[in-house]
């Protein structure tokens, strides 16, 4: 059988030949590509020549090209247009691909050659970009445990295995607690709830065969219930059940699981030569140190707390007017805050939507990219993987830049959420490759398709990531596009959201589907005001969680995470009617895997930067200031991971980011 996945693609722009690719091609292609990749790596490892940058580091970059190409297609299809066959391939190959990667990182002969190049680096006269990829390659192997010997290597393997098991267990316990709790609601108890909440609890009752409406702990049920249920005792009961997830004793209790995870992470960091897990984790981030993270969070904490306390007083007044005495409690906040929102910031989504047509919002995102970076977009007629996916050629001054694929509509075969990926990343070594960049969203179809304001922001957000990929201009794929620190990667995307809010952009592109009239200014103002409503509460519950996460991973691990959590929150003076957004026993970000452990802060870190970066445009002369746009491209969008994120940001802005713009944006400035 000829397998198109393993051929050279003689297609326009080297796009995958989707009209010829079948699901049956994937498994044999991935198998063959893994074998080929390992053989290529082995040739480098056993090379009798002394190790050099070219024969070892660049040599490694030549390996695995077939696997990259096949997986570039497969992962995109598995996420955007899944089938049973594709899910089966995913299940079969996830462990195989993990073992493949472990075999490369565990190749001692290979690591020894990398180590020799690393030790000789000062004498090699490398370009800055080459020096950077050498450092990243070496660091990647060291962090994976390649330098460990004998008993240490065995212990590391044991720790990794145990951490994987504990992470899964933490998530499953949480799921079990959410699934097992329900509270039957009488018809009387539905009184005062809006229709959509009543529908949700009736649907939950039906789904669970309860013979009547039930309250569950699914976020989409419990949060609206707490917002709208006028029965205070019932709110308290529901809230207590919700915050007790993972903390109910018995087999699903997560408290001991969390303690063991923290202990093992600490041991793992120390085996690798770090003081503690936070130092290990933050080494690769823009923040770099726990002190930098804490410094930033504390600058936001005090103003947020002050706002939250002011808001609490207003909400307590409303509660008194309801005839309830005593202090405002955590189960009261959402209820009185929702009542206040309806009165002061009401937004009519139904009136707003006709102004946000998908087609016009795509045009708006393209138009901003044209004004800022000179990019032009031309529809391409090429075979893709699904009828809803569309492609454009991206050019500048007539020169090819990239292929952009937009796949905007929800369907059953698509994973939920929105994301940006590539089928091919930009690089110049070993050959020049223009990127193929994909944006996937889950918008509702319609004629015309209309977006909510959040949808429109999502479209701009993902397009910001796409620009980071398309404008990338580096030699090596390893540092191309979005291959940057986790606390830096959301800067281009969150920054691009700001252009949606530029009045002249909405004036031109947010036009009514029927009348063609631009969105009225009062409507825009309302949209923007609603976006910052209740930010004191939201910031406080988030920052409290981020600071607890940080404290858990600094220094010796706590024997009892719950008492450490209490200590941190007491020191902070958490307002009494607010709790952590995610308390320890259900803090899935931190305990189900390593992605956000000691890294929950990064959402806010990115927001500080995007606010600060957009302010640079406003200070310079407006959203389309040519000089700032040129700097943004030169130092951030084209630079990928070619330098440390703090260095790149400082080149762009002239200084490190400050929190003032974020406080203003969240309505928290004094
Ligand atoms: Zn993003």
XYZ file of C-alpha atoms in Angstrom, residues 183-568:
386
model
C -29.854 17.097 46.350
C -33.470 16.604 45.323
C -35.339 19.895 44.994
C -39.027 20.245 45.773
C -41.235 22.338 43.486
C -41.300 25.000 46.269
C -37.533 25.177 46.196
C -37.569 26.099 42.492
C -39.401 29.302 43.288
C -37.540 32.441 42.278
C -35.139 30.595 39.969
C -34.969 31.761 36.324
C -36.131 29.383 33.612
C -32.691 28.316 32.441
C -31.669 27.233 35.961
C -34.941 25.321 36.411
C -34.334 23.634 33.068
C -30.806 22.716 34.159
C -31.878 21.079 37.454
C -34.781 19.272 35.744
C -32.400 18.000 33.059
C -29.952 16.874 35.770
C -32.788 15.002 37.535
C -33.822 13.296 34.337
C -30.243 12.340 33.473
C -29.795 10.767 36.917
C -33.214 9.118 36.925
C -34.149 10.994 40.115
C -37.837 11.398 39.289
C -37.676 15.179 39.816
C -35.318 18.144 39.709
C -31.936 17.722 41.430
C -29.077 20.043 42.227
C -25.626 18.711 41.259
C -22.068 19.957 41.717
C -21.375 20.423 38.012
C -20.096 23.990 37.617
C -22.720 24.780 34.998
C -25.478 23.919 37.509
C -24.135 24.959 40.906
C -22.810 28.407 39.962
C -26.086 29.686 38.415
C -27.942 28.127 41.357
C -25.828 30.101 43.851
C -26.398 33.223 41.751
C -30.163 32.952 41.655
C -31.474 30.862 44.581
C -33.290 33.222 46.993
C -33.480 30.571 49.755
C -30.478 31.338 51.965
C -30.408 28.036 53.892
C -30.523 26.105 50.632
C -27.707 28.237 49.209
C -25.601 27.464 52.272
C -26.246 23.733 51.976
C -25.339 23.764 48.258
C -22.248 25.900 48.772
C -20.944 23.681 51.598
C -21.283 20.586 49.429
C -19.525 22.326 46.555
C -16.460 23.453 48.509
C -16.160 20.046 50.241
C -15.254 18.232 47.000
C -12.201 16.070 47.623
C -12.509 16.569 51.364
C -15.302 14.218 52.382
C -13.247 11.494 54.078
C -13.146 7.916 52.858
C -11.688 6.623 49.622
C -12.149 9.796 47.570
C -10.500 12.180 50.038
C -7.694 14.077 48.276
C -5.886 15.554 51.278
C -3.354 12.722 51.697
C -2.967 12.464 47.913
C -2.008 16.149 47.773
C 0.522 15.735 50.605
C 2.186 12.771 48.890
C 2.339 14.606 45.544
C 4.030 17.612 47.145
C 6.574 15.381 48.899
C 7.464 13.520 45.701
C 7.759 16.701 43.644
C 10.203 18.069 46.190
C 12.263 14.884 46.117
C 12.294 14.933 42.318
C 13.481 18.557 42.208
C 16.251 17.812 44.716
C 17.410 14.747 42.767
C 17.798 17.035 39.756
C 19.845 19.489 41.807
C 17.275 22.179 42.612
C 16.493 23.589 46.079
C 12.796 22.939 45.754
C 10.065 22.286 43.196
C 9.265 25.983 42.658
C 12.886 26.690 41.647
C 12.818 23.709 39.266
C 9.524 24.760 37.742
C 10.167 28.491 37.450
C 13.641 28.092 35.925
C 12.120 27.820 32.452
C 9.547 30.588 32.967
C 9.729 34.324 32.443
C 9.131 34.902 36.167
C 12.186 32.753 37.027
C 11.881 32.978 40.837
C 9.176 32.533 43.498
C 9.984 36.033 44.775
C 9.171 37.574 41.400
C 5.838 35.737 41.318
C 4.931 36.696 44.867
C 5.995 40.302 44.286
C 3.631 40.636 41.346
C 0.706 38.871 43.012
C 1.024 40.965 46.167
C 0.989 44.183 44.134
C -2.390 43.110 42.812
C -3.615 41.616 46.085
C -3.997 44.748 48.192
C -6.012 46.821 45.667
C -8.147 43.791 44.843
C -8.838 43.127 48.522
C -9.753 46.777 49.088
C -12.223 46.619 46.177
C -13.647 43.311 47.401
C -14.241 44.758 50.871
C -16.016 47.805 49.380
C -18.168 45.514 47.253
C -18.887 43.273 50.263
C -20.268 46.300 52.143
C -22.591 47.138 49.221
C -23.782 43.546 48.982
C -24.340 43.363 52.738
C -26.598 46.412 52.481
C -28.688 44.595 49.911
C -28.846 41.579 52.214
C -30.047 43.737 55.118
C -32.744 45.154 52.876
C -33.849 41.535 52.428
C -34.204 41.350 56.222
C -31.150 39.139 56.779
C -28.839 40.093 59.648
C -25.294 38.999 60.445
C -22.303 39.271 58.138
C -22.381 38.519 54.415
C -21.244 34.906 53.911
C -19.584 33.074 51.027
C -22.951 31.548 50.016
C -24.427 35.071 49.782
C -21.845 36.716 47.525
C -22.883 35.369 44.129
C -26.564 35.883 44.873
C -26.369 39.556 45.839
C -23.675 40.267 43.272
C -25.910 38.893 40.506
C -28.803 41.066 41.728
C -26.546 44.117 41.621
C -25.218 43.200 38.163
C -28.746 42.947 36.764
C -29.577 46.410 38.029
C -26.369 48.251 37.223
C -24.664 46.507 34.301
C -27.365 44.638 32.440
C -26.360 43.652 28.929
C -28.872 42.421 26.433
C -27.070 39.610 24.586
C -29.926 39.284 22.119
C -29.562 42.937 21.069
C -25.781 42.656 20.921
C -25.431 39.519 18.814
C -26.596 40.807 15.397
C -23.673 43.241 15.491
C -21.138 40.431 15.777
C -21.215 38.470 12.526
C -18.542 35.797 12.250
C -17.584 36.840 8.710
C -17.126 40.449 9.717
C -15.136 39.520 12.820
C -12.766 37.408 10.696
C -12.391 40.446 8.414
C -11.727 42.604 11.459
C -8.949 40.297 12.717
C -7.377 40.261 9.228
C -7.747 44.024 8.835
C -5.935 44.747 12.111
C -3.114 42.401 11.040
C -2.908 44.285 7.748
C -2.733 47.693 9.406
C -0.230 46.551 12.029
C 2.013 44.190 10.060
C 1.125 44.621 6.381
C -0.297 41.100 6.032
C -2.778 40.251 3.268
C -5.144 37.251 3.203
C -6.367 35.489 0.068
C -8.832 32.562 0.177
C -7.301 29.306 -1.076
C -9.170 26.555 -2.858
C -7.418 23.449 -1.528
C -8.675 20.136 -0.137
C -8.965 20.220 3.664
C -10.134 17.686 6.258
C -13.688 18.990 6.753
C -16.169 21.094 4.783
C -16.245 23.791 7.484
C -12.483 24.360 7.450
C -11.225 27.214 5.240
C -7.743 28.209 4.142
C -6.103 31.517 3.234
C -2.703 32.300 1.831
C -1.003 34.946 3.948
C 1.367 37.265 2.094
C 3.278 40.479 2.670
C 4.384 42.698 -0.190
C 3.504 39.826 -2.518
C 5.764 37.372 -0.670
C 4.402 34.138 0.804
C 4.304 34.183 4.628
C 2.089 31.294 5.719
C -1.059 29.286 5.138
C -3.809 30.033 7.664
C -6.623 27.547 8.272
C -9.746 28.671 10.164
C -12.213 26.041 11.393
C -14.835 27.964 13.324
C -18.009 25.935 13.835
C -18.910 23.537 16.640
C -19.611 19.922 15.720
C -19.844 16.642 17.596
C -16.458 15.465 16.306
C -14.635 18.518 17.676
C -13.078 18.830 21.135
C -14.634 21.701 23.130
C -12.838 25.007 23.591
C -10.715 26.959 21.141
C -7.064 26.616 20.243
C -4.281 27.424 17.801
C -2.050 24.694 16.421
C 0.239 24.148 13.471
C 0.434 21.437 10.865
C 3.934 22.715 10.145
C 5.957 25.198 12.174
C 8.171 27.921 10.738
C 11.904 27.105 10.410
C 14.921 27.682 8.162
C 16.912 24.597 9.140
C 17.454 22.035 7.721
C 15.199 23.486 5.008
C 13.044 26.602 4.743
C 9.437 25.879 5.721
C 6.581 28.367 5.717
C 4.164 27.596 8.550
C 0.684 26.098 8.220
C -1.265 27.549 11.138
C -4.695 26.482 12.342
C -7.323 28.221 14.484
C -10.090 26.020 15.868
C -13.210 27.473 17.541
C -16.615 26.172 18.571
C -19.059 28.834 17.387
C -22.701 28.125 16.622
C -23.613 27.886 12.949
C -26.197 30.298 11.563
C -27.158 32.277 8.505
C -25.406 34.554 9.055
C -23.373 33.048 11.924
C -23.521 35.443 14.888
C -21.101 35.558 17.807
C -21.396 36.520 21.460
C -18.900 39.113 22.639
C -16.898 36.337 24.343
C -16.822 34.441 21.047
C -15.461 37.491 19.240
C -12.743 37.838 21.873
C -11.892 34.161 21.451
C -11.533 34.667 17.698
C -9.091 37.533 18.247
C -7.284 35.591 20.993
C -6.586 32.563 18.832
C -5.649 34.790 15.908
C -3.045 36.431 18.182
C -1.477 32.993 18.716
C -1.664 32.447 14.948
C 0.285 35.680 14.327
C 2.977 34.467 16.732
C 3.307 31.347 14.545
C 2.943 33.040 11.147
C 5.364 35.916 11.777
C 7.946 33.662 13.430
C 11.362 34.211 11.821
C 13.941 31.924 13.441
C 16.261 29.182 12.192
C 15.239 26.286 14.402
C 11.802 24.818 14.925
C 12.655 24.209 18.584
C 12.374 27.951 19.274
C 9.812 28.792 16.611
C 6.540 30.674 17.131
C 4.791 29.777 20.384
C 7.696 27.624 21.660
C 8.213 30.023 24.554
C 7.780 30.010 28.346
C 4.301 29.130 29.585
C 3.931 32.459 31.381
C 4.838 34.290 28.126
C 2.879 32.334 25.529
C -0.447 34.099 26.211
C 1.020 37.570 25.631
C 0.451 37.751 21.843
C -3.020 36.239 22.119
C -4.327 38.276 25.046
C -2.731 41.386 23.609
C -4.530 40.923 20.290
C -7.899 40.880 22.106
C -7.342 44.579 22.806
C -7.753 45.444 19.107
C -11.297 44.103 19.164
C -12.105 46.781 21.733
C -10.666 49.639 19.694
C -13.740 51.808 18.902
C -12.786 52.401 15.238
C -12.500 48.634 14.682
C -15.961 47.963 16.084
C -17.282 50.983 14.226
C -16.155 49.454 10.943
C -16.748 45.743 11.491
C -19.409 45.357 14.198
C -22.258 46.141 11.846
C -25.826 44.947 12.266
C -26.641 41.825 10.252
C -29.953 43.280 8.987
C -29.481 47.058 8.898
C -25.710 47.321 8.359
C -25.611 50.019 11.060
C -22.469 50.133 13.266
C -22.767 49.187 16.946
C -23.954 52.173 18.991
C -21.328 53.641 21.307
C -23.511 53.130 24.434
C -23.714 49.437 23.685
C -19.936 49.189 23.374
C -19.485 51.040 26.683
C -21.853 48.623 28.373
C -19.979 45.631 26.972
C -16.697 46.973 28.329
C -18.162 47.829 31.757
C -19.735 44.380 32.102
C -16.350 42.795 31.397
C -14.841 44.260 34.580
C -17.819 43.694 36.885
C -17.078 42.006 40.261
C -13.332 42.042 39.595
C -12.518 42.523 43.302
C -14.076 39.146 44.097
C -12.635 37.398 41.052
C -9.139 38.738 41.628
C -9.140 37.877 45.337
C -10.326 34.273 44.880
C -7.768 33.779 42.086
C -4.748 35.390 43.782
C -5.423 33.481 47.027
C -5.248 30.215 45.058
C -2.086 31.269 43.223
C -0.298 32.187 46.468
C -1.233 28.892 48.137
C 0.049 27.016 45.071
C 3.344 28.898 45.307
C 3.723 28.305 49.062
C 3.168 24.552 48.572
C 6.157 24.270 46.252
C 8.666 26.514 47.995
C 11.112 25.096 50.554
C 10.282 21.913 52.457
C 6.951 20.414 51.377
C 4.178 20.745 53.985
C 3.350 17.559 55.896
C -0.205 18.843 56.181
C -1.187 20.938 53.133
C -4.498 21.950 54.741
C -2.827 23.698 57.674
C -0.362 25.345 55.276
C -3.331 26.586 53.243
C -4.891 28.036 56.409
C -1.611 29.709 57.363
C -1.238 31.424 53.956
